[in-house]
PDB file of N, CA and C in Angstrom:
ATOM      1  N   MET A  25     167.303  33.131 273.370  1.00 47.00           N
ATOM      2  CA  MET A  25     167.685  34.517 273.443  1.00 47.00           C
ATOM      3  C   MET A  25     166.585  35.413 272.926  1.00 47.00           C
ATOM      4  N   ASN A  26     165.536  34.916 272.455  1.00 49.00           N
ATOM      5  CA  ASN A  26     164.406  35.738 272.014  1.00 49.00           C
ATOM      6  C   ASN A  26     164.719  36.581 270.786  1.00 49.00           C
ATOM      7  N   ASN A  27     165.623  36.129 269.926  1.00 57.00           N
ATOM      8  CA  ASN A  27     165.949  36.811 268.674  1.00 57.00           C
ATOM      9  C   ASN A  27     166.539  38.205 268.872  1.00 57.00           C
ATOM     10  N   LEU A  28     167.176  38.458 269.971  1.00 72.00           N
ATOM     11  CA  LEU A  28     167.855  39.733 270.189  1.00 72.00           C
ATOM     12  C   LEU A  28     169.345  39.545 269.992  1.00 72.00           C
ATOM     13  N   GLU A  29     169.990  40.581 269.554  1.00 80.00           N
ATOM     14  CA  GLU A  29     171.427  40.549 269.367  1.00 80.00           C
ATOM     15  C   GLU A  29     172.121  40.901 270.684  1.00 80.00           C
ATOM     16  N   VAL A  30     172.813  39.935 271.253  1.00 87.00           N
ATOM     17  CA  VAL A  30     173.558  40.168 272.490  1.00 87.00           C
ATOM     18  C   VAL A  30     174.899  40.783 272.104  1.00 87.00           C
ATOM     19  N   PRO A  31     175.305  41.835 272.778  1.00 90.00           N
ATOM     20  CA  PRO A  31     176.603  42.438 272.465  1.00 90.00           C
ATOM     21  C   PRO A  31     177.735  41.405 272.563  1.00 90.00           C
ATOM     22  N   THR A  32     178.624  41.444 271.591  1.00 90.00           N
ATOM     23  CA  THR A  32     179.754  40.514 271.548  1.00 90.00           C
ATOM     24  C   THR A  32     180.563  40.589 272.836  1.00 90.00           C
ATOM     25  N   ARG A  33     180.694  41.759 273.392  1.00 94.00           N
ATOM     26  CA  ARG A  33     181.478  41.936 274.623  1.00 94.00           C
ATOM     27  C   ARG A  33     180.898  41.103 275.767  1.00 94.00           C
ATOM     28  N   VAL A  34     179.585  41.010 275.870  1.00 94.00           N
ATOM     29  CA  VAL A  34     178.951  40.206 276.918  1.00 94.00           C
ATOM     30  C   VAL A  34     179.324  38.742 276.737  1.00 94.00           C
ATOM     31  N   ILE A  35     179.227  38.266 275.517  1.00 92.00           N
ATOM     32  CA  ILE A  35     179.569  36.867 275.237  1.00 92.00           C
ATOM     33  C   ILE A  35     181.038  36.609 275.555  1.00 92.00           C
ATOM     34  N   GLU A  36     181.906  37.530 275.177  1.00 92.00           N
ATOM     35  CA  GLU A  36     183.338  37.374 275.466  1.00 92.00           C
ATOM     36  C   GLU A  36     183.591  37.310 276.968  1.00 92.00           C
ATOM     37  N   LEU A  37     182.933  38.164 277.728  1.00 94.00           N
ATOM     38  CA  LEU A  37     183.110  38.160 279.185  1.00 94.00           C
ATOM     39  C   LEU A  37     182.665  36.834 279.800  1.00 94.00           C
ATOM     40  N   VAL A  38     181.529  36.331 279.346  1.00 94.00           N
ATOM     41  CA  VAL A  38     180.999  35.077 279.892  1.00 94.00           C
ATOM     42  C   VAL A  38     181.883  33.895 279.491  1.00 94.00           C
ATOM     43  N   VAL A  39     182.335  33.867 278.251  1.00 93.00           N
ATOM     44  CA  VAL A  39     183.209  32.774 277.798  1.00 93.00           C
ATOM     45  C   VAL A  39     184.513  32.782 278.594  1.00 93.00           C
ATOM     46  N   GLU A  40     185.073  33.954 278.822  1.00 94.00           N
ATOM     47  CA  GLU A  40     186.307  34.052 279.613  1.00 94.00           C
ATOM     48  C   GLU A  40     186.068  33.585 281.047  1.00 94.00           C
ATOM     49  N   ALA A  41     184.985  34.037 281.651  1.00 95.00           N
ATOM     50  CA  ALA A  41     184.668  33.625 283.022  1.00 95.00           C
ATOM     51  C   ALA A  41     184.491  32.111 283.099  1.00 95.00           C
ATOM     52  N   GLU A  42     183.783  31.537 282.134  1.00 92.00           N
ATOM     53  CA  GLU A  42     183.578  30.086 282.099  1.00 92.00           C
ATOM     54  C   GLU A  42     184.908  29.346 282.043  1.00 92.00           C
ATOM     55  N   ALA A  43     185.808  29.807 281.195  1.00 92.00           N
ATOM     56  CA  ALA A  43     187.111  29.151 281.052  1.00 92.00           C
ATOM     57  C   ALA A  43     187.905  29.211 282.349  1.00 92.00           C
ATOM     58  N   ILE A  44     187.855  30.342 283.034  1.00 93.00           N
ATOM     59  CA  ILE A  44     188.580  30.482 284.293  1.00 93.00           C
ATOM     60  C   ILE A  44     187.996  29.559 285.357  1.00 93.00           C
ATOM     61  N   VAL A  45     186.667  29.507 285.439  1.00 92.00           N
ATOM     62  CA  VAL A  45     186.020  28.625 286.415  1.00 92.00           C
ATOM     63  C   VAL A  45     186.348  27.167 286.108  1.00 92.00           C
ATOM     64  N   GLU A  46     186.283  26.785 284.848  1.00 89.00           N
ATOM     65  CA  GLU A  46     186.582  25.397 284.487  1.00 89.00           C
ATOM     66  C   GLU A  46     188.020  25.033 284.815  1.00 89.00           C
ATOM     67  N   ALA A  47     188.957  25.957 284.591  1.00 89.00           N
ATOM     68  CA  ALA A  47     190.356  25.694 284.940  1.00 89.00           C
ATOM     69  C   ALA A  47     190.504  25.559 286.451  1.00 89.00           C
ATOM     70  N   SER A  48     189.822  26.402 287.202  1.00 88.00           N
ATOM     71  CA  SER A  48     189.872  26.326 288.664  1.00 88.00           C
ATOM     72  C   SER A  48     189.261  25.025 289.154  1.00 88.00           C
ATOM     73  N   GLU A  49     188.184  24.634 288.521  1.00 86.00           N
ATOM     74  CA  GLU A  49     187.491  23.394 288.887  1.00 86.00           C
ATOM     75  C   GLU A  49     188.393  22.184 288.663  1.00 86.00           C
ATOM     76  N   ALA A  50     189.151  22.202 287.577  1.00 86.00           N
ATOM     77  CA  ALA A  50     190.039  21.088 287.264  1.00 86.00           C
ATOM     78  C   ALA A  50     191.186  20.971 288.269  1.00 86.00           C
ATOM     79  N   LYS A  51     191.603  22.097 288.842  1.00 86.00           N
ATOM     80  CA  LYS A  51     192.717  22.109 289.791  1.00 86.00           C
ATOM     81  C   LYS A  51     192.290  21.832 291.225  1.00 86.00           C
ATOM     82  N   ALA A  52     191.034  22.051 291.544  1.00 80.00           N
ATOM     83  CA  ALA A  52     190.579  22.011 292.936  1.00 80.00           C
ATOM     84  C   ALA A  52     189.813  20.719 293.239  1.00 80.00           C
ATOM     85  N   PRO A  53     190.271  19.997 294.226  1.00 74.00           N
ATOM     86  CA  PRO A  53     189.529  18.793 294.623  1.00 74.00           C
ATOM     87  C   PRO A  53     188.289  19.160 295.440  1.00 74.00           C
ATOM     88  N   GLY A  54     187.382  18.229 295.550  1.00 76.00           N
ATOM     89  CA  GLY A  54     186.246  18.427 296.449  1.00 76.00           C
ATOM     90  C   GLY A  54     184.949  18.807 295.796  1.00 76.00           C
ATOM     91  N   GLY A  55     184.954  19.214 294.558  1.00 80.00           N
ATOM     92  CA  GLY A  55     183.722  19.500 293.859  1.00 80.00           C
ATOM     93  C   GLY A  55     182.985  20.757 294.277  1.00 80.00           C
ATOM     94  N   ARG A  56     183.638  21.677 294.971  1.00 84.00           N
ATOM     95  CA  ARG A  56     182.936  22.904 295.386  1.00 84.00           C
ATOM     96  C   ARG A  56     182.447  23.727 294.203  1.00 84.00           C
ATOM     97  N   TRP A  57     183.194  23.688 293.105  1.00 86.00           N
ATOM     98  CA  TRP A  57     182.808  24.490 291.943  1.00 86.00           C
ATOM     99  C   TRP A  57     181.486  24.035 291.349  1.00 86.00           C
ATOM    100  N   ALA A  58     181.082  22.806 291.662  1.00 86.00           N
ATOM    101  CA  ALA A  58     179.791  22.316 291.164  1.00 86.00           C
ATOM    102  C   ALA A  58     178.643  23.181 291.674  1.00 86.00           C
ATOM    103  N   MET A  59     178.848  23.861 292.797  1.00 88.00           N
ATOM    104  CA  MET A  59     177.809  24.732 293.347  1.00 88.00           C
ATOM    105  C   MET A  59     177.541  25.943 292.451  1.00 88.00           C
ATOM    106  N   THR A  60     178.433  26.198 291.507  1.00 90.00           N
ATOM    107  CA  THR A  60     178.251  27.330 290.595  1.00 90.00           C
ATOM    108  C   THR A  60     177.585  26.909 289.287  1.00 90.00           C
ATOM    109  N   ALA A  61     177.392  25.622 289.103  1.00 90.00           N
ATOM    110  CA  ALA A  61     176.964  25.106 287.794  1.00 90.00           C
ATOM    111  C   ALA A  61     175.601  25.629 287.353  1.00 90.00           C
ATOM    112  N   PHE A  62     174.627  25.681 288.246  1.00 92.00           N
ATOM    113  CA  PHE A  62     173.283  26.067 287.827  1.00 92.00           C
ATOM    114  C   PHE A  62     173.242  27.495 287.290  1.00 92.00           C
ATOM    115  N   SER A  63     173.769  28.448 288.028  1.00 93.00           N
ATOM    116  CA  SER A  63     173.693  29.841 287.577  1.00 93.00           C
ATOM    117  C   SER A  63     174.528  30.053 286.317  1.00 93.00           C
ATOM    118  N   ARG A  64     175.652  29.366 286.218  1.00 92.00           N
ATOM    119  CA  ARG A  64     176.469  29.482 285.007  1.00 92.00           C
ATOM    120  C   ARG A  64     175.737  28.911 283.808  1.00 92.00           C
ATOM    121  N   PHE A  65     175.121  27.749 283.979  1.00 92.00           N
ATOM    122  CA  PHE A  65     174.362  27.125 282.887  1.00 92.00           C
ATOM    123  C   PHE A  65     173.172  28.001 282.496  1.00 92.00           C
ATOM    124  N   ARG A  66     172.499  28.533 283.493  1.00 94.00           N
ATOM    125  CA  ARG A  66     171.345  29.413 283.234  1.00 94.00           C
ATOM    126  C   ARG A  66     171.766  30.631 282.415  1.00 94.00           C
ATOM    127  N   SER A  67     172.907  31.190 282.738  1.00 94.00           N
ATOM    128  CA  SER A  67     173.423  32.341 281.983  1.00 94.00           C
ATOM    129  C   SER A  67     173.648  31.973 280.521  1.00 94.00           C
ATOM    130  N   LEU A  68     174.294  30.842 280.291  1.00 92.00           N
ATOM    131  CA  LEU A  68     174.552  30.415 278.919  1.00 92.00           C
ATOM    132  C   LEU A  68     173.255  30.147 278.168  1.00 92.00           C
ATOM    133  N   GLN A  69     172.298  29.534 278.834  1.00 92.00           N
ATOM    134  CA  GLN A  69     171.012  29.252 278.196  1.00 92.00           C
ATOM    135  C   GLN A  69     170.300  30.546 277.803  1.00 92.00           C
ATOM    136  N   LEU A  70     170.279  31.507 278.712  1.00 93.00           N
ATOM    137  CA  LEU A  70     169.609  32.772 278.415  1.00 93.00           C
ATOM    138  C   LEU A  70     170.342  33.568 277.337  1.00 93.00           C
ATOM    139  N   LEU A  71     171.651  33.414 277.279  1.00 92.00           N
ATOM    140  CA  LEU A  71     172.415  34.063 276.216  1.00 92.00           C
ATOM    141  C   LEU A  71     172.146  33.406 274.871  1.00 92.00           C
ATOM    142  N   GLY A  72     171.733  32.148 274.920  1.00 88.00           N
ATOM    143  CA  GLY A  72     171.526  31.420 273.679  1.00 88.00           C
ATOM    144  C   GLY A  72     172.831  30.996 273.047  1.00 88.00           C
ATOM    145  N   GLU A  73     173.867  30.929 273.854  1.00 73.00           N
ATOM    146  CA  GLU A  73     175.193  30.588 273.361  1.00 73.00           C
ATOM    147  C   GLU A  73     175.635  29.233 273.906  1.00 73.00           C
ATOM    148  N   PRO A  74     176.079  28.369 273.024  1.00 69.00           N
ATOM    149  CA  PRO A  74     176.672  27.123 273.521  1.00 69.00           C
ATOM    150  C   PRO A  74     178.055  27.417 274.079  1.00 69.00           C
ATOM    151  N   TYR A  75     178.595  26.459 274.767  1.00 72.00           N
ATOM    152  CA  TYR A  75     179.954  26.622 275.288  1.00 72.00           C
ATOM    153  C   TYR A  75     180.903  26.896 274.129  1.00 72.00           C
ATOM    154  N   GLN A  76     181.827  27.824 274.336  1.00 77.00           N
ATOM    155  CA  GLN A  76     182.831  28.143 273.330  1.00 77.00           C
ATOM    156  C   GLN A  76     184.209  28.049 273.962  1.00 77.00           C
ATOM    157  N   PRO A  77     185.180  27.554 273.222  1.00 78.00           N
ATOM    158  CA  PRO A  77     186.544  27.515 273.776  1.00 78.00           C
ATOM    159  C   PRO A  77     187.093  28.934 273.936  1.00 78.00           C
ATOM    160  N   TYR A  78     188.014  29.075 274.872  1.00 84.00           N
ATOM    161  CA  TYR A  78     188.625  30.379 275.137  1.00 84.00           C
ATOM    162  C   TYR A  78     190.125  30.233 275.000  1.00 84.00           C
ATOM    163  N   ASP A  79     190.753  31.117 274.235  1.00 81.00           N
ATOM    164  CA  ASP A  79     192.180  31.012 273.953  1.00 81.00           C
ATOM    165  C   ASP A  79     193.042  32.008 274.707  1.00 81.00           C
ATOM    166  N   GLY A  80     192.457  32.836 275.558  1.00 83.00           N
ATOM    167  CA  GLY A  80     193.218  33.882 276.245  1.00 83.00           C
ATOM    168  C   GLY A  80     193.800  33.425 277.567  1.00 83.00           C
ATOM    169  N   ASP A  81     194.338  34.388 278.293  1.00 84.00           N
ATOM    170  CA  ASP A  81     194.894  34.125 279.622  1.00 84.00           C
ATOM    171  C   ASP A  81     193.774  33.828 280.600  1.00 84.00           C
ATOM    172  N   LEU A  82     194.071  32.969 281.560  1.00 88.00           N
ATOM    173  CA  LEU A  82     193.085  32.580 282.567  1.00 88.00           C
ATOM    174  C   LEU A  82     193.441  33.197 283.919  1.00 88.00           C
ATOM    175  N   ASP A  83     193.710  34.495 283.919  1.00 86.00           N
ATOM    176  CA  ASP A  83     194.146  35.129 285.161  1.00 86.00           C
ATOM    177  C   ASP A  83     193.161  36.166 285.702  1.00 86.00           C
ATOM    178  N   GLY A  84     192.007  36.304 285.091  1.00 91.00           N
ATOM    179  CA  GLY A  84     191.011  37.274 285.557  1.00 91.00           C
ATOM    180  C   GLY A  84     190.188  36.724 286.712  1.00 91.00           C
ATOM    181  N   ASP A  85     189.360  37.575 287.262  1.00 95.00           N
ATOM    182  CA  ASP A  85     188.435  37.177 288.317  1.00 95.00           C
ATOM    183  C   ASP A  85     187.093  36.878 287.666  1.00 95.00           C
ATOM    184  N   PRO A  86     186.680  35.604 287.650  1.00 96.00           N
ATOM    185  CA  PRO A  86     185.440  35.276 286.958  1.00 96.00           C
ATOM    186  C   PRO A  86     184.218  35.977 287.544  1.00 96.00           C
ATOM    187  N   ALA A  87     184.202  36.199 288.844  1.00 97.00           N
ATOM    188  CA  ALA A  87     183.067  36.902 289.453  1.00 97.00           C
ATOM    189  C   ALA A  87     182.960  38.318 288.889  1.00 97.00           C
ATOM    190  N   GLU A  88     184.086  38.967 288.763  1.00 97.00           N
ATOM    191  CA  GLU A  88     184.088  40.329 288.208  1.00 97.00           C
ATOM    192  C   GLU A  88     183.653  40.323 286.734  1.00 97.00           C
ATOM    193  N   LEU A  89     184.073  39.314 286.007  1.00 97.00           N
ATOM    194  CA  LEU A  89     183.676  39.216 284.596  1.00 97.00           C
ATOM    195  C   LEU A  89     182.166  39.023 284.462  1.00 97.00           C
ATOM    196  N   TYR A  90     181.587  38.182 285.318  1.00 97.00           N
ATOM    197  CA  TYR A  90     180.126  38.007 285.301  1.00 97.00           C
ATOM    198  C   TYR A  90     179.425  39.313 285.669  1.00 97.00           C
ATOM    199  N   GLU A  91     179.960  40.037 286.640  1.00 98.00           N
ATOM    200  CA  GLU A  91     179.377  41.330 287.034  1.00 98.00           C
ATOM    201  C   GLU A  91     179.437  42.333 285.878  1.00 98.00           C
ATOM    202  N   GLN A  92     180.569  42.372 285.190  1.00 98.00           N
ATOM    203  CA  GLN A  92     180.693  43.283 284.048  1.00 98.00           C
ATOM    204  C   GLN A  92     179.672  42.938 282.965  1.00 98.00           C
ATOM    205  N   ALA A  93     179.502  41.639 282.714  1.00 97.00           N
ATOM    206  CA  ALA A  93     178.522  41.207 281.710  1.00 97.00           C
ATOM    207  C   ALA A  93     177.110  41.620 282.133  1.00 97.00           C
ATOM    208  N   ALA A  94     176.792  41.463 283.419  1.00 98.00           N
ATOM    209  CA  ALA A  94     175.468  41.859 283.920  1.00 98.00           C
ATOM    210  C   ALA A  94     175.254  43.357 283.750  1.00 98.00           C
ATOM    211  N   SER A  95     176.276  44.146 284.027  1.00 97.00           N
ATOM    212  CA  SER A  95     176.162  45.602 283.856  1.00 97.00           C
ATOM    213  C   SER A  95     175.902  45.972 282.399  1.00 97.00           C
ATOM    214  N   GLU A  96     176.566  45.269 281.494  1.00 96.00           N
ATOM    215  CA  GLU A  96     176.335  45.531 280.065  1.00 96.00           C
ATOM    216  C   GLU A  96     174.911  45.149 279.664  1.00 96.00           C
ATOM    217  N   ILE A  97     174.410  44.059 280.205  1.00 97.00           N
ATOM    218  CA  ILE A  97     173.043  43.636 279.903  1.00 97.00           C
ATOM    219  C   ILE A  97     172.046  44.657 280.462  1.00 97.00           C
ATOM    220  N   ASP A  98     172.334  45.202 281.653  1.00 96.00           N
ATOM    221  CA  ASP A  98     171.464  46.239 282.223  1.00 96.00           C
ATOM    222  C   ASP A  98     171.304  47.421 281.279  1.00 96.00           C
ATOM    223  N   GLN A  99     172.324  47.722 280.509  1.00 95.00           N
ATOM    224  CA  GLN A  99     172.302  48.867 279.604  1.00 95.00           C
ATOM    225  C   GLN A  99     171.674  48.561 278.251  1.00 95.00           C
ATOM    226  N   LEU A 100     171.405  47.281 278.006  1.00 94.00           N
ATOM    227  CA  LEU A 100     170.851  46.865 276.719  1.00 94.00           C
ATOM    228  C   LEU A 100     169.419  47.368 276.563  1.00 94.00           C
ATOM    229  N   ASP A 101     169.179  48.082 275.476  1.00 93.00           N
ATOM    230  CA  ASP A 101     167.840  48.601 275.189  1.00 93.00           C
ATOM    231  C   ASP A 101     167.056  47.522 274.457  1.00 93.00           C
ATOM    232  N   VAL A 102     165.988  47.056 275.082  1.00 93.00           N
ATOM    233  CA  VAL A 102     165.185  45.979 274.498  1.00 93.00           C
ATOM    234  C   VAL A 102     163.721  46.398 274.432  1.00 93.00           C
ATOM    235  N   PRO A 103     162.984  45.804 273.502  1.00 94.00           N
ATOM    236  CA  PRO A 103     161.535  46.060 273.474  1.00 94.00           C
ATOM    237  C   PRO A 103     160.893  45.528 274.760  1.00 94.00           C
ATOM    238  N   ILE A 104     159.763  46.059 275.105  1.00 95.00           N
ATOM    239  CA  ILE A 104     159.085  45.701 276.352  1.00 95.00           C
ATOM    240  C   ILE A 104     158.819  44.201 276.456  1.00 95.00           C
ATOM    241  N   ASP A 105     158.551  43.546 275.344  1.00 94.00           N
ATOM    242  CA  ASP A 105     158.277  42.112 275.397  1.00 94.00           C
ATOM    243  C   ASP A 105     159.529  41.261 275.620  1.00 94.00           C
ATOM    244  N   HIS A 106     160.700  41.884 275.631  1.00 94.00           N
ATOM    245  CA  HIS A 106     161.953  41.181 275.923  1.00 94.00           C
ATOM    246  C   HIS A 106     162.556  41.609 277.260  1.00 94.00           C
ATOM    247  N   LEU A 107     161.846  42.454 277.963  1.00 95.00           N
ATOM    248  CA  LEU A 107     162.363  42.961 279.232  1.00 95.00           C
ATOM    249  C   LEU A 107     162.575  41.853 280.250  1.00 95.00           C
ATOM    250  N   SER A 108     161.666  40.900 280.325  1.00 96.00           N
ATOM    251  CA  SER A 108     161.826  39.818 281.302  1.00 96.00           C
ATOM    252  C   SER A 108     163.065  38.984 280.992  1.00 96.00           C
ATOM    253  N   TRP A 109     163.376  38.796 279.705  1.00 95.00           N
ATOM    254  CA  TRP A 109     164.596  38.080 279.316  1.00 95.00           C
ATOM    255  C   TRP A 109     165.835  38.841 279.796  1.00 95.00           C
ATOM    256  N   ARG A 110     165.845  40.163 279.555  1.00 96.00           N
ATOM    257  CA  ARG A 110     166.994  40.967 279.968  1.00 96.00           C
ATOM    258  C   ARG A 110     167.183  40.918 281.471  1.00 96.00           C
ATOM    259  N   LEU A 111     166.094  41.032 282.221  1.00 97.00           N
ATOM    260  CA  LEU A 111     166.173  40.983 283.682  1.00 97.00           C
ATOM    261  C   LEU A 111     166.622  39.610 284.166  1.00 97.00           C
ATOM    262  N   ALA A 112     166.113  38.552 283.548  1.00 96.00           N
ATOM    263  CA  ALA A 112     166.501  37.191 283.929  1.00 96.00           C
ATOM    264  C   ALA A 112     167.979  36.942 283.642  1.00 96.00           C
ATOM    265  N   LEU A 113     168.457  37.428 282.508  1.00 96.00           N
ATOM    266  CA  LEU A 113     169.869  37.245 282.166  1.00 96.00           C
ATOM    267  C   LEU A 113     170.769  38.005 283.132  1.00 96.00           C
ATOM    268  N   ALA A 114     170.459  39.239 283.416  1.00 97.00           N
ATOM    269  CA  ALA A 114     171.264  40.007 284.367  1.00 97.00           C
ATOM    270  C   ALA A 114     171.266  39.320 285.733  1.00 97.00           C
ATOM    271  N   ASP A 115     170.106  38.806 286.146  1.00 97.00           N
ATOM    272  CA  ASP A 115     170.019  38.083 287.418  1.00 97.00           C
ATOM    273  C   ASP A 115     170.872  36.819 287.397  1.00 97.00           C
ATOM    274  N   ALA A 116     170.825  36.067 286.304  1.00 97.00           N
ATOM    275  CA  ALA A 116     171.620  34.846 286.197  1.00 97.00           C
ATOM    276  C   ALA A 116     173.111  35.158 286.251  1.00 97.00           C
ATOM    277  N   LEU A 117     173.527  36.222 285.582  1.00 97.00           N
ATOM    278  CA  LEU A 117     174.934  36.610 285.597  1.00 97.00           C
ATOM    279  C   LEU A 117     175.377  37.039 286.996  1.00 97.00           C
ATOM    280  N   ARG A 118     174.535  37.790 287.682  1.00 98.00           N
ATOM    281  CA  ARG A 118     174.869  38.204 289.052  1.00 98.00           C
ATOM    282  C   ARG A 118     174.862  37.002 290.014  1.00 98.00           C
ATOM    283  N   SER A 119     173.961  36.068 289.771  1.00 97.00           N
ATOM    284  CA  SER A 119     173.943  34.845 290.590  1.00 97.00           C
ATOM    285  C   SER A 119     175.213  34.035 290.358  1.00 97.00           C
ATOM    286  N   ALA A 120     175.651  33.965 289.105  1.00 97.00           N
ATOM    287  CA  ALA A 120     176.900  33.262 288.802  1.00 97.00           C
ATOM    288  C   ALA A 120     178.065  33.936 289.528  1.00 97.00           C
ATOM    289  N   ALA A 121     178.087  35.269 289.509  1.00 97.00           N
ATOM    290  CA  ALA A 121     179.147  36.000 290.209  1.00 97.00           C
ATOM    291  C   ALA A 121     179.117  35.712 291.704  1.00 97.00           C
ATOM    292  N   ALA A 122     177.934  35.726 292.292  1.00 97.00           N
ATOM    293  CA  ALA A 122     177.803  35.459 293.733  1.00 97.00           C
ATOM    294  C   ALA A 122     178.224  34.028 294.064  1.00 97.00           C
ATOM    295  N   ASP A 123     177.841  33.080 293.232  1.00 95.00           N
ATOM    296  CA  ASP A 123     178.221  31.687 293.459  1.00 95.00           C
ATOM    297  C   ASP A 123     179.731  31.501 293.367  1.00 95.00           C
ATOM    298  N   VAL A 124     180.343  32.143 292.380  1.00 96.00           N
ATOM    299  CA  VAL A 124     181.797  32.058 292.228  1.00 96.00           C
ATOM    300  C   VAL A 124     182.486  32.662 293.452  1.00 96.00           C
ATOM    301  N   ARG A 125     182.003  33.806 293.909  1.00 95.00           N
ATOM    302  CA  ARG A 125     182.605  34.422 295.108  1.00 95.00           C
ATOM    303  C   ARG A 125     182.462  33.519 296.331  1.00 95.00           C
ATOM    304  N   MET A 126     181.312  32.848 296.453  1.00 93.00           N
ATOM    305  CA  MET A 126     181.083  31.950 297.571  1.00 93.00           C
ATOM    306  C   MET A 126     182.133  30.827 297.566  1.00 93.00           C
ATOM    307  N   VAL A 127     182.382  30.258 296.404  1.00 92.00           N
ATOM    308  CA  VAL A 127     183.363  29.172 296.318  1.00 92.00           C
ATOM    309  C   VAL A 127     184.774  29.717 296.545  1.00 92.00           C
ATOM    310  N   GLN A 128     185.083  30.868 295.965  1.00 87.00           N
ATOM    311  CA  GLN A 128     186.400  31.463 296.187  1.00 87.00           C
ATOM    312  C   GLN A 128     186.636  31.717 297.668  1.00 87.00           C
ATOM    313  N   ASP A 129     185.629  32.243 298.345  1.00 84.00           N
ATOM    314  CA  ASP A 129     185.739  32.514 299.785  1.00 84.00           C
ATOM    315  C   ASP A 129     185.921  31.238 300.580  1.00 84.00           C
ATOM    316  N   ALA A 130     185.259  30.177 300.167  1.00 78.00           N
ATOM    317  CA  ALA A 130     185.386  28.890 300.871  1.00 78.00           C
ATOM    318  C   ALA A 130     186.814  28.360 300.754  1.00 78.00           C
ATOM    319  N   TYR A 131     187.461  28.581 299.619  1.00 64.00           N
ATOM    320  CA  TYR A 131     188.846  28.145 299.456  1.00 64.00           C
ATOM    321  C   TYR A 131     189.800  29.028 300.244  1.00 64.00           C
ATOM    322  N   ASP A 132     189.407  30.271 300.505  1.00 61.00           N
ATOM    323  CA  ASP A 132     190.267  31.188 301.260  1.00 61.00           C
ATOM    324  C   ASP A 132     190.259  30.881 302.759  1.00 61.00           C
ATOM    325  N   VAL A 133     189.251  30.147 303.213  1.00 49.00           N
ATOM    326  CA  VAL A 133     189.133  29.861 304.650  1.00 49.00           C
ATOM    327  C   VAL A 133     190.094  28.795 305.060  1.00 49.00           C
TER     328      VAL A 133
END
């Protein structure tokens, strides 16, 4: 994470999205959710946060949660030497959202 303080709200959004995806993955046969693993893992790595358990309801849209987290990261004021980290994290979060939508759409077909 480059020694920057990530807003707690971003971490909460990502943890909630992760929990929802994992619950969906456990219910759905076929392994389609595995296609989301790289961008989700990349997001967690860039956040510098290990996996955390989530105790809330699992009824949100994980893609929307990743998008909200990316928007919050876009607003984060960072020194110039941390700008690439901020851009990479926002990109990883948006990629996770796109991957989740792709899998959701595949199940809708």
